[in-house]
């Protein structure tokens, strides 16, 4: 089944694609071929479909094939995997609505061929209706092809951990993590339904062919477990291993925890590039819990790395080399140290000062990922511009907007100036009882301004001059909603124009490798395209791009090209800076343990990185912010 020895641990055929778009183009071509083949035979095709961000690109490509290449869906019948229980079809987050907006409204599939579980079925009738759903699939001849995404809990459909291999279509309770992941779509976790109706694992396994899609690093761990681990109830996607025609299609980020990618030396002879050697040695240090300089030949031998020693050993030499490499990533001068020998420094000494642009997808990202470094860049005399790519207004709770609107109303005290605030206040009042209803453009504007104010407060505290801020409010965000963002030429032009104006020597950015439909990744794609449009310019040739990460996913030691240590005081300031983003704090006091708040997560991530360096045997710092050089 597997095509190379490096895939020997993989129990499900897994294809790694250059990008989600590339994978979806390939799959859409296959689907189109199946539809056409059946149409030529006068037969129907039965597709099992998923919702969520994962399949959106596939649906866009199918729509394109319909519009541009005449693909007809008249002979297609579809069954969707699941639906939230308690939502009407009209609800903005219902899967029925999602499927119509993302696919059905744009193709020529007869409405009668569409099947989505009904979320409004009264509890007492659920069982019978689920049974009927299964019967209908059977009567249609079974699912020819089932498309799946995968949740971070390992769910397929809404088969959460604990779902058995034989489970059928039924009502389920959603996992806490699944509800948290949906919180943004529903504008708050409290609004996320607790139950859903889903096809069972057994129902899915009855499909003739199954293709599971996964994009972005957040899916990497669960993909690796499903593909390489034992089939277990605690990870329902692992039951796909038993199917005779199943395939995973993933992008590079989602493949990053597979053994062949993460630890290729464990599944065959590796080509020991300097990068792989560094990855292997830092990993080995973690495995045997010893600093790099204390690794012994036998440690290498016992961990499948004997050939690395043969090529580049003995351990003593290799240890010193890797130790020095990691040591050289550490710098207190993120913009380069003026007049210093920069042979082994991550950033060049001149020019000094540098023109530095820090891109923040949503206000606060820049502080979460690199608040301490940002302060340093300013203190060290660089000309820093912080560019807020989106307004972030979708993440502002109504309660905050009400306070702001009331303030303006009271301040205007009945004068004409009060009119816009009154409109927002009325719109918010009309929304009451339905927090999921969309905001008016005025409300979104007010919410965006609120975040602007917070961003400015954070910049002030971080010591960044007011003139350094730029708010782009990119249109893809203003006109979009979660999971459905799509950048266009206007976004790219705005960023390209700004780059042309600023001509930076150094750029800091984030979002690479994230879920491609998330705000961070969309912003990164906009930046990538904007940079590409300047590929031939002199400033671009002299500009280095550094990637930072927000606390949800830190860099591994081997990925780091620049590590900026923070003192206890600098870390304390960073925490305070993040704290300025008041609208982003939890709306309810957290109960239990765990890092609920963004500033807590930012602090923990920076401390963890320092611990990682400490464990490798490097100097012991309070905290570290880390960066990877991007050569794209
Ligand atoms: C949706 C579904 C779910 C999703 C999964 C991943 O119909 O069945 O299993 O596929 O939750 O969601 P996204 O794609 O949003 O990451």
Coordinates of C-alpha atoms and ligand atoms in Angstrom, one line a residue:
X1 CA 0.0 0.0 0.0
X2 CA 2.8 2.4 0.9
X3 CA 5.0 3.5 -1.8
X4 CA 8.4 3.8 0.0
X5 CA 10.2 2.5 3.0
X6 CA 9.9 5.9 4.7
X7 CA 6.1 5.3 4.9
X8 CA 6.5 2.0 6.6
X9 CA 4.8 3.3 9.8
X10 CA 1.9 4.7 7.9
X11 CA -1.2 2.5 8.0
X12 CA -3.2 4.8 5.8
X13 CA -2.0 6.0 2.4
X14 CA -1.0 9.6 2.9
X15 CA -0.2 12.1 0.2
X16 CA 1.7 15.2 1.1
X17 CA 0.8 18.1 -1.3
X18 CA 2.5 21.4 -1.9
X19 CA -0.5 23.3 -0.7
X20 CA -4.2 22.9 0.1
X21 CA -5.1 24.5 -3.2
X22 CA -2.9 22.0 -5.1
X23 CA -4.4 19.1 -3.3
X24 CA -8.0 20.4 -3.9
X25 CA -7.4 20.9 -7.6
X26 CA -6.2 17.3 -7.9
X27 CA -9.2 15.9 -5.9
X28 CA -11.7 18.1 -7.8
X29 CA -10.4 16.7 -11.1
X30 CA -10.9 13.2 -9.7
X31 CA -14.4 14.0 -8.6
X32 CA -15.2 15.6 -11.9
X33 CA -14.0 12.5 -13.8
X34 CA -16.2 10.3 -11.6
X35 CA -19.3 12.5 -12.2
X36 CA -18.7 12.5 -16.0
X37 CA -18.0 8.8 -16.2
X38 CA -21.3 8.1 -14.4
X39 CA -23.2 10.6 -16.4
X40 CA -22.0 8.9 -19.6
X41 CA -23.4 5.7 -18.2
X42 CA -26.6 7.4 -17.2
X43 CA -25.9 6.7 -13.6
X44 CA -25.9 8.8 -10.4
X45 CA -22.9 9.5 -8.1
X46 CA -23.4 9.6 -4.4
X47 CA -21.1 11.9 -2.5
X48 CA -20.6 12.2 1.3
X49 CA -19.7 15.8 2.1
X50 CA -18.1 17.6 5.0
X51 CA -18.3 21.2 6.2
X52 CA -15.8 23.3 8.1
X53 CA -12.9 25.2 6.7
X54 CA -11.1 22.2 5.3
X55 CA -13.2 21.4 2.2
X56 CA -14.0 25.0 1.2
X57 CA -11.2 25.0 -1.4
X58 CA -12.4 21.8 -2.9
X59 CA -15.9 23.3 -3.2
X60 CA -14.5 26.4 -4.8
X61 CA -12.7 24.3 -7.4
X62 CA -15.8 22.3 -8.1
X63 CA -17.7 25.5 -8.6
X64 CA -15.0 26.7 -11.0
X65 CA -15.2 23.4 -13.0
X66 CA -19.0 23.9 -13.2
X67 CA -18.7 27.5 -14.4
X68 CA -15.7 27.3 -16.6
X69 CA -15.6 23.7 -17.8
X70 CA -19.2 22.8 -18.0
X71 CA -19.2 20.2 -15.3
X72 CA -22.8 19.3 -14.5
X73 CA -23.9 18.0 -11.1
X74 CA -27.4 16.9 -12.3
X75 CA -26.4 13.3 -11.7
X76 CA -25.0 13.9 -8.2
X77 CA -26.7 13.1 -4.9
X78 CA -25.1 14.3 -1.7
X79 CA -25.3 13.3 2.0
X80 CA -23.7 15.6 4.5
X81 CA -22.0 14.2 7.5
X82 CA -23.5 16.2 10.2
X83 CA -25.5 19.2 11.6
X84 CA -25.6 21.0 14.9
X85 CA -28.7 20.0 16.9
X86 CA -31.0 22.9 17.7
X87 CA -30.0 25.1 14.7
X88 CA -32.5 25.9 12.0
X89 CA -31.5 25.9 8.4
X90 CA -31.4 29.7 8.4
X91 CA -29.0 30.0 11.3
X92 CA -25.7 31.6 10.0
X93 CA -23.7 28.7 11.4
X94 CA -26.0 25.8 10.3
X95 CA -24.3 23.3 8.1
X96 CA -27.3 23.4 5.7
X97 CA -26.6 27.0 5.1
X98 CA -22.9 26.6 4.9
X99 CA -23.2 24.0 2.2
X100 CA -25.6 26.2 0.2
X101 CA -23.4 29.2 0.5
X102 CA -20.2 27.3 -0.2
X103 CA -21.4 24.9 -2.9
X104 CA -25.0 24.1 -3.7
X105 CA -26.1 27.6 -4.6
X106 CA -23.4 27.8 -7.3
X107 CA -23.9 24.5 -9.1
X108 CA -26.7 22.8 -11.0
X109 CA -27.4 20.0 -8.5
X110 CA -31.2 19.5 -8.1
X111 CA -32.3 20.6 -4.7
X112 CA -34.0 17.2 -4.1
X113 CA -30.6 15.5 -4.3
X114 CA -29.3 17.4 -1.3
X115 CA -29.4 15.6 2.1
X116 CA -28.2 17.3 5.3
X117 CA -29.3 15.9 8.7
X118 CA -32.1 18.0 10.1
X119 CA -30.9 19.9 13.2
X120 CA -34.5 20.8 14.3
X121 CA -35.8 17.3 14.8
X122 CA -37.3 17.0 18.3
X123 CA -35.3 14.9 20.7
X124 CA -37.9 12.1 20.7
X125 CA -37.8 11.7 16.9
X126 CA -34.0 11.8 16.5
X127 CA -33.5 8.0 16.5
X128 CA -36.0 7.3 13.9
X129 CA -34.8 10.2 11.7
X130 CA -31.2 9.0 12.0
X131 CA -32.3 5.5 11.0
X132 CA -34.1 7.0 8.0
X133 CA -31.0 8.9 7.0
X134 CA -29.0 5.7 6.9
X135 CA -31.8 4.0 4.9
X136 CA -31.8 6.8 2.4
X137 CA -28.0 6.4 1.9
X138 CA -28.5 2.7 1.4
X139 CA -31.3 3.2 -1.1
X140 CA -29.2 5.6 -3.1
X141 CA -26.7 2.8 -3.5
X142 CA -24.3 3.8 -0.7
X143 CA -21.7 6.5 -0.7
X144 CA -19.4 6.3 -3.7
X145 CA -17.0 8.8 -2.2
X146 CA -16.9 10.3 1.3
X147 CA -14.9 13.5 1.9
X148 CA -13.8 14.1 5.4
X149 CA -12.0 16.7 7.5
X150 CA -10.5 15.9 10.9
X151 CA -11.0 17.7 14.2
X152 CA -8.2 18.3 16.7
X153 CA -9.9 15.7 18.9
X154 CA -9.5 13.2 16.1
X155 CA -13.2 13.3 15.2
X156 CA -14.5 12.6 11.8
X157 CA -18.0 13.9 11.2
X158 CA -18.8 14.7 14.8
X159 CA -17.7 11.3 16.0
X160 CA -15.9 12.5 19.1
X161 CA -13.4 10.4 21.1
X162 CA -15.3 7.4 22.5
X163 CA -17.2 6.8 19.3
X164 CA -17.0 3.1 18.4
X165 CA -16.0 1.7 15.1
X166 CA -19.6 0.4 14.6
X167 CA -21.4 3.6 15.5
X168 CA -24.2 4.8 13.2
X169 CA -26.0 8.1 12.5
X170 CA -27.0 9.5 15.9
X171 CA -27.2 12.4 18.3
X172 CA -23.9 13.1 20.0
X173 CA -22.5 15.5 22.6
X174 CA -19.7 17.7 21.3
X175 CA -16.3 17.6 22.9
X176 CA -15.1 20.6 24.9
X177 CA -12.2 21.2 22.5
X178 CA -14.5 21.0 19.5
X179 CA -16.8 23.6 21.0
X180 CA -13.8 25.8 21.8
X181 CA -12.6 25.5 18.2
X182 CA -16.1 26.6 17.0
X183 CA -16.3 29.5 19.5
X184 CA -15.1 32.1 17.0
X185 CA -17.7 31.1 14.4
X186 CA -20.4 31.4 17.0
X187 CA -19.0 34.6 18.5
X188 CA -18.4 33.0 21.9
X189 CA -18.2 29.4 23.2
X190 CA -21.4 29.8 25.2
X191 CA -23.3 30.1 21.8
X192 CA -21.9 26.8 20.4
X193 CA -24.5 24.1 20.5
X194 CA -23.8 21.2 22.8
X195 CA -25.1 18.5 20.5
X196 CA -25.0 17.4 16.9
X197 CA -26.4 14.8 14.6
X198 CA -23.7 12.9 12.8
X199 CA -23.2 9.9 10.6
X200 CA -21.4 7.2 12.6
X201 CA -17.9 5.9 12.1
X202 CA -19.6 2.7 10.8
X203 CA -21.7 4.7 8.4
X204 CA -18.5 6.4 7.1
X205 CA -16.6 3.2 6.8
X206 CA -19.4 1.8 4.6
X207 CA -18.5 4.3 1.9
X208 CA -16.8 2.8 -1.2
X209 CA -14.0 5.3 -1.1
X210 CA -12.9 7.8 1.6
X211 CA -10.6 10.8 1.2
X212 CA -9.7 12.8 4.4
X213 CA -8.3 16.3 3.9
X214 CA -6.2 18.1 6.5
X215 CA -4.3 21.5 6.3
X216 CA -2.2 23.4 8.7
X217 CA 0.1 22.6 11.6
X218 CA -2.8 22.4 14.1
X219 CA -3.8 19.1 12.5
X220 CA -0.3 17.6 12.3
X221 CA -0.4 15.7 15.6
X222 CA -3.8 14.2 15.1
X223 CA -3.0 13.2 11.5
X224 CA 0.1 11.4 12.6
X225 CA -1.8 9.6 15.4
X226 CA -4.6 8.5 13.0
X227 CA -2.1 7.3 10.4
X228 CA 0.6 5.7 12.6
X229 CA -1.1 4.8 15.9
X230 CA -3.3 1.9 16.8
X231 CA -7.0 2.1 15.9
X232 CA -8.6 3.3 19.1
X233 CA -12.0 4.7 20.3
X234 CA -10.1 7.7 21.7
X235 CA -9.2 8.8 18.2
X236 CA -12.1 7.8 15.9
X237 CA -10.2 8.8 12.7
X238 CA -7.8 5.9 13.4
X239 CA -10.6 3.5 12.5
X240 CA -10.2 4.6 8.9
X241 CA -7.2 2.3 8.9
X242 CA -9.5 -0.7 8.4
X243 CA -10.9 0.6 5.2
X244 CA -9.9 -0.8 1.8
X245 CA -9.9 2.4 -0.1
X246 CA -9.0 5.3 2.1
X247 CA -6.5 8.1 1.5
X248 CA -5.3 11.2 3.4
X249 CA -4.4 14.3 1.5
X250 CA -2.5 16.8 3.6
X251 CA -0.3 19.8 3.1
X252 CA 3.3 20.1 4.3
X253 CA 2.3 21.7 7.7
X254 CA -0.3 18.9 8.5
X255 CA 2.3 16.3 7.6
X256 CA 4.9 17.6 9.9
X257 CA 4.4 15.1 12.7
X258 CA 4.6 12.0 10.5
X259 CA 7.7 10.0 11.2
X260 CA 8.9 10.2 7.7
X261 CA 8.9 14.0 8.0
X262 CA 9.7 14.5 11.6
X263 CA 12.2 11.7 12.3
X264 CA 13.2 10.4 8.8
X265 CA 16.2 8.7 10.3
X266 CA 13.9 6.3 12.1
X267 CA 12.4 4.9 8.9
X268 CA 15.4 4.5 6.6
X269 CA 18.8 6.0 5.7
X270 CA 18.6 9.7 5.9
X271 CA 20.3 12.4 3.9
X272 CA 22.1 14.2 6.6
X273 CA 21.8 17.8 5.6
X274 CA 23.0 20.4 8.2
X275 CA 19.3 21.2 9.0
X276 CA 18.5 17.5 9.5
X277 CA 21.5 17.0 11.7
X278 CA 20.4 19.9 13.9
X279 CA 16.9 18.6 14.1
X280 CA 18.1 15.1 15.0
X281 CA 20.6 16.2 17.7
X282 CA 18.2 18.6 19.4
X283 CA 15.5 15.9 19.3
X284 CA 18.0 13.3 20.8
X285 CA 18.9 15.7 23.6
X286 CA 15.2 15.9 24.5
X287 CA 14.7 12.1 24.2
X288 CA 17.6 11.2 26.5
X289 CA 17.1 14.3 28.6
X290 CA 20.7 15.4 28.4
X291 CA 22.2 18.6 27.2
X292 CA 23.7 18.5 23.7
X293 CA 27.3 18.6 24.9
X294 CA 26.7 15.5 27.1
X295 CA 25.4 13.2 24.3
X296 CA 27.4 10.1 23.9
X297 CA 28.1 7.9 20.9
X298 CA 25.8 5.2 22.3
X299 CA 22.9 7.6 22.6
X300 CA 23.2 8.2 18.9
X301 CA 23.5 4.5 18.2
X302 CA 20.5 3.6 20.3
X303 CA 18.3 6.1 18.5
X304 CA 18.8 5.1 14.9
X305 CA 21.5 7.8 14.3
X306 CA 24.6 5.6 13.9
X307 CA 25.0 6.7 10.3
X308 CA 25.0 10.3 11.3
X309 CA 27.9 9.6 13.6
X310 CA 29.7 7.7 10.8
X311 CA 29.3 10.7 8.5
X312 CA 29.7 13.6 10.9
X313 CA 30.8 12.2 14.2
X314 CA 32.2 11.3 16.6
X315 CA 29.6 12.5 19.1
X316 CA 32.1 15.0 20.7
X317 CA 32.6 16.9 17.4
X318 CA 29.0 16.7 16.3
X319 CA 27.8 17.9 19.7
X320 CA 30.0 20.9 19.6
X321 CA 29.0 21.8 16.1
X322 CA 25.3 21.7 16.9
X323 CA 25.8 23.4 20.2
X324 CA 27.5 26.3 18.5
X325 CA 24.9 26.5 15.8
X326 CA 22.1 26.9 18.4
X327 CA 24.3 29.2 20.5
X328 CA 24.6 31.5 17.4
X329 CA 20.9 31.9 17.2
X330 CA 20.8 33.8 20.5
X331 CA 21.0 37.6 20.2
X332 CA 19.9 40.6 22.1
X333 CA 20.1 42.6 18.9
X334 CA 17.2 41.5 16.7
X335 CA 17.9 44.2 14.2
X336 CA 21.6 43.4 14.1
X337 CA 24.4 44.7 16.3
X338 CA 25.9 47.8 14.9
X339 CA 29.7 47.7 14.3
X340 CA 30.0 44.1 15.5
X341 CA 31.4 41.1 13.6
X342 CA 28.2 39.6 12.3
X343 CA 29.7 36.4 10.8
X344 CA 27.8 34.2 13.3
X345 CA 24.9 36.6 14.1
X346 CA 21.4 35.9 12.9
X347 CA 21.0 39.4 11.5
X348 CA 23.5 41.6 9.7
X349 CA 25.1 44.6 11.4
X350 CA 24.5 47.2 8.7
X351 CA 22.7 49.2 7.8
X352 CA 21.9 50.6 11.1
X353 CA 19.3 51.8 11.9
X354 CA 17.2 49.5 9.8
X355 CA 13.7 50.1 8.5
X356 CA 11.7 47.4 10.1
X357 CA 8.1 46.4 9.4
X358 CA 6.2 44.2 11.8
X359 CA 3.0 42.7 10.3
X360 CA 0.3 41.8 12.7
X361 CA -2.7 39.9 11.2
X362 CA -5.0 40.9 14.0
X363 CA -4.2 43.5 16.6
X364 CA -2.3 41.8 19.5
X365 CA -0.7 39.1 17.4
X366 CA 2.5 41.1 17.2
X367 CA 2.6 41.5 21.0
X368 CA 1.8 37.9 21.7
X369 CA 4.5 36.7 19.4
X370 CA 7.2 39.3 19.7
X371 CA 6.2 42.0 22.1
X372 CA 9.6 42.0 23.8
X373 CA 11.5 42.0 20.6
X374 CA 9.4 44.9 19.3
X375 CA 10.4 47.0 22.3
X376 CA 14.0 46.1 21.7
X377 CA 14.0 47.1 18.1
X378 CA 12.6 50.5 19.0
X379 CA 15.1 50.9 21.9
X380 CA 18.0 50.0 19.6
X381 CA 17.1 52.9 17.3
X382 CA 15.5 51.1 14.4
X383 CA 12.7 52.8 12.3
X384 CA 9.9 50.5 13.2
X385 CA 6.4 50.4 11.6
X386 CA 3.7 48.1 13.0
X387 CA 1.2 47.2 10.3
X388 CA -2.2 45.9 11.5
X389 CA -3.5 44.0 8.5
X390 CA -7.0 43.5 9.7
X391 CA -9.2 45.5 12.1
X392 CA -10.0 42.4 14.2
X393 CA -13.6 43.7 14.7
X394 CA -15.1 40.2 14.4
X395 CA -13.5 39.2 17.7
X396 CA -15.0 42.0 19.8
X397 CA -17.9 40.9 22.0
X398 CA -21.1 42.9 21.8
X399 CA -20.9 43.9 25.5
X400 CA -17.7 45.9 24.7
X401 CA -19.3 47.6 21.8
X402 CA -22.3 48.6 23.9
X403 CA -20.0 50.3 26.5
X404 CA -18.2 52.2 23.7
X405 CA -21.4 53.2 22.0
X406 CA -23.0 54.4 25.2
X407 CA -19.9 56.4 26.0
X408 CA -20.1 58.2 22.7
X409 CA -23.9 58.8 23.1
X410 CA -23.5 60.2 26.6
X411 CA -20.6 62.4 25.6
X412 CA -22.4 63.8 22.6
X413 CA -25.3 64.5 24.9
X414 CA -28.1 64.6 22.4
X415 CA -26.2 66.5 19.7
X416 CA -26.1 65.5 16.1
X417 CA -22.7 63.8 16.9
X418 CA -24.6 61.1 18.7
X419 CA -26.4 59.9 15.5
X420 CA -23.8 57.2 14.5
X421 CA -23.4 55.9 18.0
X422 CA -27.2 55.7 18.3
X423 CA -27.4 53.7 15.1
X424 CA -24.9 51.2 16.5
X425 CA -26.7 51.1 19.8
X426 CA -30.0 50.3 18.1
X427 CA -28.4 47.7 15.9
X428 CA -26.9 46.0 18.9
X429 CA -30.2 46.1 20.7
X430 CA -31.9 44.5 17.7
X431 CA -29.3 41.7 17.9
X432 CA -30.1 41.0 21.5
X433 CA -31.1 37.5 22.1
X434 CA -29.3 36.4 19.0
X435 CA -25.7 37.1 19.5
X436 CA -24.9 35.2 16.2
X437 CA -26.7 37.6 14.0
X438 CA -24.2 39.6 11.8
X439 CA -23.1 43.0 12.8
X440 CA -24.0 46.1 10.7
X441 CA -21.1 47.9 9.0
X442 CA -21.3 50.7 11.6
X443 CA -21.1 48.2 14.5
X444 CA -18.1 46.5 12.8
X445 CA -16.5 49.9 12.4
X446 CA -17.0 50.7 16.1
X447 CA -15.6 47.4 17.1
X448 CA -12.6 47.9 14.9
X449 CA -11.9 51.3 16.4
X450 CA -12.1 49.7 19.8
X451 CA -9.4 47.3 18.9
X452 CA -7.4 50.2 17.4
X453 CA -7.5 51.9 20.8
X454 CA -6.3 48.8 22.5
X455 CA -3.5 48.3 20.0
X456 CA -2.4 51.9 20.6
X457 CA -2.4 51.4 24.4
X458 CA -0.3 48.3 23.9
X459 CA 2.2 50.2 21.6
X460 CA 2.5 53.0 24.1
X461 CA 3.3 50.6 26.9
X462 CA 5.8 48.8 24.6
X463 CA 7.5 52.1 24.0
X464 CA 6.6 52.2 20.3
X465 CA 6.1 55.8 19.0
X466 CA 2.6 56.6 17.8
X467 CA 3.8 57.4 14.3
X468 CA 4.9 53.8 13.9
X469 CA 1.3 52.5 13.6
X470 CA -0.5 51.7 10.3
X471 CA -4.0 50.2 10.2
X472 CA -4.8 48.6 6.8
X473 CA -8.2 47.1 7.6
X474 CA -7.8 44.7 4.6
X475 CA -11.0 44.2 2.7
X476 CA -10.9 40.4 2.7
X477 CA -11.6 40.6 6.4
X478 CA -14.1 43.5 6.4
X479 CA -16.1 41.7 3.8
X480 CA -15.7 38.2 5.1
X481 CA -16.4 35.9 8.0
X482 CA -14.6 33.1 9.9
X483 CA -13.7 30.1 7.8
X484 CA -14.6 31.8 4.6
X485 CA -12.0 34.5 4.2
X486 CA -10.6 34.9 0.8
X487 CA -8.0 37.5 -0.2
X488 CA -8.2 39.3 -3.4
X489 CA -6.2 41.8 -5.5
X490 CA -7.3 44.7 -3.4
X491 CA -5.6 43.2 -0.3
X492 CA -2.4 42.4 -2.2
X493 CA -2.3 45.9 -3.7
X494 CA -2.7 47.6 -0.3
X495 CA 0.2 45.6 1.2
X496 CA 2.4 46.0 -1.9
X497 CA 1.9 49.7 -1.9
X498 CA 2.9 50.0 1.7
X499 CA 6.0 47.9 1.2
X500 CA 6.9 50.1 -1.7
X501 CA 6.5 53.1 0.5
X502 CA 8.5 51.7 3.5
X503 CA 11.1 49.7 1.6
X504 CA 12.0 47.7 4.7
X505 CA 15.3 46.0 5.5
X506 CA 13.6 43.7 7.9
X507 CA 10.1 42.2 8.0
X508 CA 8.5 40.3 10.8
X509 CA 5.4 38.3 9.9
X510 CA 3.4 35.3 11.1
X511 CA 0.8 32.9 9.7
X512 CA 2.9 30.7 7.5
X513 CA 1.8 27.0 7.9
X514 CA -1.4 27.8 9.7
X515 CA -4.9 26.6 8.7
X516 CA -5.1 28.2 5.2
X517 CA -8.5 29.7 5.8
X518 CA -7.5 31.3 9.1
X519 CA -6.8 35.0 9.3
X520 CA -3.1 34.5 10.0
X521 CA -2.5 32.3 6.9
X522 CA -4.6 34.5 4.6
X523 CA -2.6 37.5 5.7
X524 CA 0.6 35.6 5.1
X525 CA -0.5 34.7 1.6
X526 CA -1.3 38.4 0.9
X527 CA 2.2 39.3 2.1
X528 CA 3.8 36.6 0.1
X529 CA 2.0 37.8 -3.1
X530 CA 2.9 41.5 -2.3
X531 CA 6.5 40.5 -1.8
X532 CA 6.5 38.6 -5.0
X533 CA 5.3 41.7 -6.8
X534 CA 8.5 43.4 -5.6
X535 CA 10.8 40.5 -6.4
X536 CA 12.9 42.5 -8.8
X537 CA 13.5 45.5 -6.6
X538 CA 16.7 46.5 -4.9
X539 CA 15.1 46.8 -1.5
X540 CA 13.6 43.3 -1.7
X541 CA 17.0 41.8 -2.4
X542 CA 18.3 43.5 0.7
X543 CA 15.3 42.6 2.9
X544 CA 15.2 39.7 5.4
X545 CA 11.9 38.2 6.4
X546 CA 11.6 36.8 9.9
X547 CA 8.7 34.6 11.0
X548 CA 7.2 34.8 14.5
X549 CA 4.6 32.6 16.1
X550 CA 1.7 33.3 18.3
X551 CA 1.7 31.2 21.5
X552 CA -0.6 28.4 20.3
X553 CA 2.3 26.9 18.3
X554 CA 5.8 27.7 19.2
X555 CA 8.9 26.8 17.2
X556 CA 10.8 23.6 17.9
X557 CA 14.4 24.2 18.8
X558 CA 15.7 23.1 15.3
X559 CA 13.5 25.6 13.5
X560 CA 14.8 28.7 15.3
X561 CA 17.2 31.0 13.5
X562 CA 17.0 33.8 16.0
X563 CA 16.3 33.6 19.7
X564 CA 15.9 36.9 21.5
X565 CA 16.2 36.5 25.3
X566 CA 13.9 38.5 27.6
X567 CA 14.9 39.5 31.1
X568 CA 12.4 39.1 33.9
X569 CA 11.5 42.8 33.6
X570 CA 11.1 42.6 29.9
X571 CA 8.8 39.6 30.2
X572 CA 6.7 41.4 32.8
X573 CA 6.3 44.3 30.4
X574 CA 5.3 42.0 27.6
X575 CA 2.6 40.5 29.7
X576 CA 1.3 44.0 30.6
X577 CA 1.4 44.9 27.0
X578 CA -0.7 42.0 25.9
X579 CA -3.1 42.8 28.8
X580 CA -4.0 46.0 27.1
X581 CA -6.1 44.1 24.6
X582 CA -9.0 44.2 27.0
X583 CA -11.7 43.1 24.5
X584 CA -9.8 39.9 23.9
X585 CA -9.9 38.8 27.5
X586 CA -12.3 36.1 28.6
X587 CA -15.7 37.6 29.2
X588 CA -16.2 35.3 32.2
X589 CA -13.8 34.6 35.0
X590 CA -11.9 31.4 34.3
X591 CA -12.6 28.4 36.5
X592 CA -10.2 25.6 37.1
X593 CA -6.6 25.5 36.1
X594 CA -5.2 26.1 32.7
X595 CA -4.0 29.1 30.7
X596 CA -7.2 30.8 29.7
X597 CA -6.0 34.2 28.9
X598 CA -3.8 35.4 26.1
X599 CA -1.2 37.0 28.3
X600 CA -0.8 33.8 30.3
X601 CA -0.3 31.9 27.2
X602 CA 2.2 34.4 25.8
X603 CA 4.1 34.3 29.1
X604 CA 4.1 30.5 29.2
X605 CA 5.3 30.2 25.6
X606 CA 8.2 32.6 26.1
X607 CA 9.2 30.8 29.3
X608 CA 8.9 27.4 27.6
X609 CA 11.3 28.5 24.9
X610 CA 13.8 29.5 27.5
X611 CA 13.4 26.1 29.2
X612 CA 14.0 24.4 25.8
X613 CA 17.3 26.3 25.4
X614 CA 18.3 25.6 29.0
X615 CA 17.6 21.9 28.5
X616 CA 19.8 21.8 25.4
X617 CA 22.6 23.1 27.7
X618 CA 22.6 26.7 26.6
X619 CA 22.4 29.7 28.9
X620 CA 19.4 29.8 31.2
X621 CA 17.2 32.8 30.4
X622 CA 13.9 34.0 31.9
X623 CA 12.2 33.9 28.6
X624 CA 12.8 33.8 24.8
X625 CA 11.0 35.0 21.7
X626 CA 12.1 33.1 18.6
X627 CA 12.1 33.6 14.9
X628 CA 12.7 31.5 11.8
X629 CA 14.1 33.1 8.7
X630 CA 11.8 32.8 5.7
X631 CA 13.4 32.3 2.3
X632 CA 10.3 32.0 0.2
Ligands
LIG1 C1 -17.7 18.9 9.5 C2 -17.1 17.7 10.1 C3 -15.9 17.9 11.0 C4 -14.8 18.7 10.4 C5 -13.7 18.9 11.4 C6 -12.6 19.8 10.9 O1 -18.8 18.4 8.7 O2 -17.6 16.7 9.9 O3 -15.4 16.6 11.3 O4 -14.4 18.2 9.3 O5 -14.2 19.4 12.6 O6 -13.1 21.1 10.9 P1 -12.3 22.2 10.1 O7 -12.3 21.8 8.6 O8 -13.1 23.5 10.2 O9 -10.9 22.3 10.6

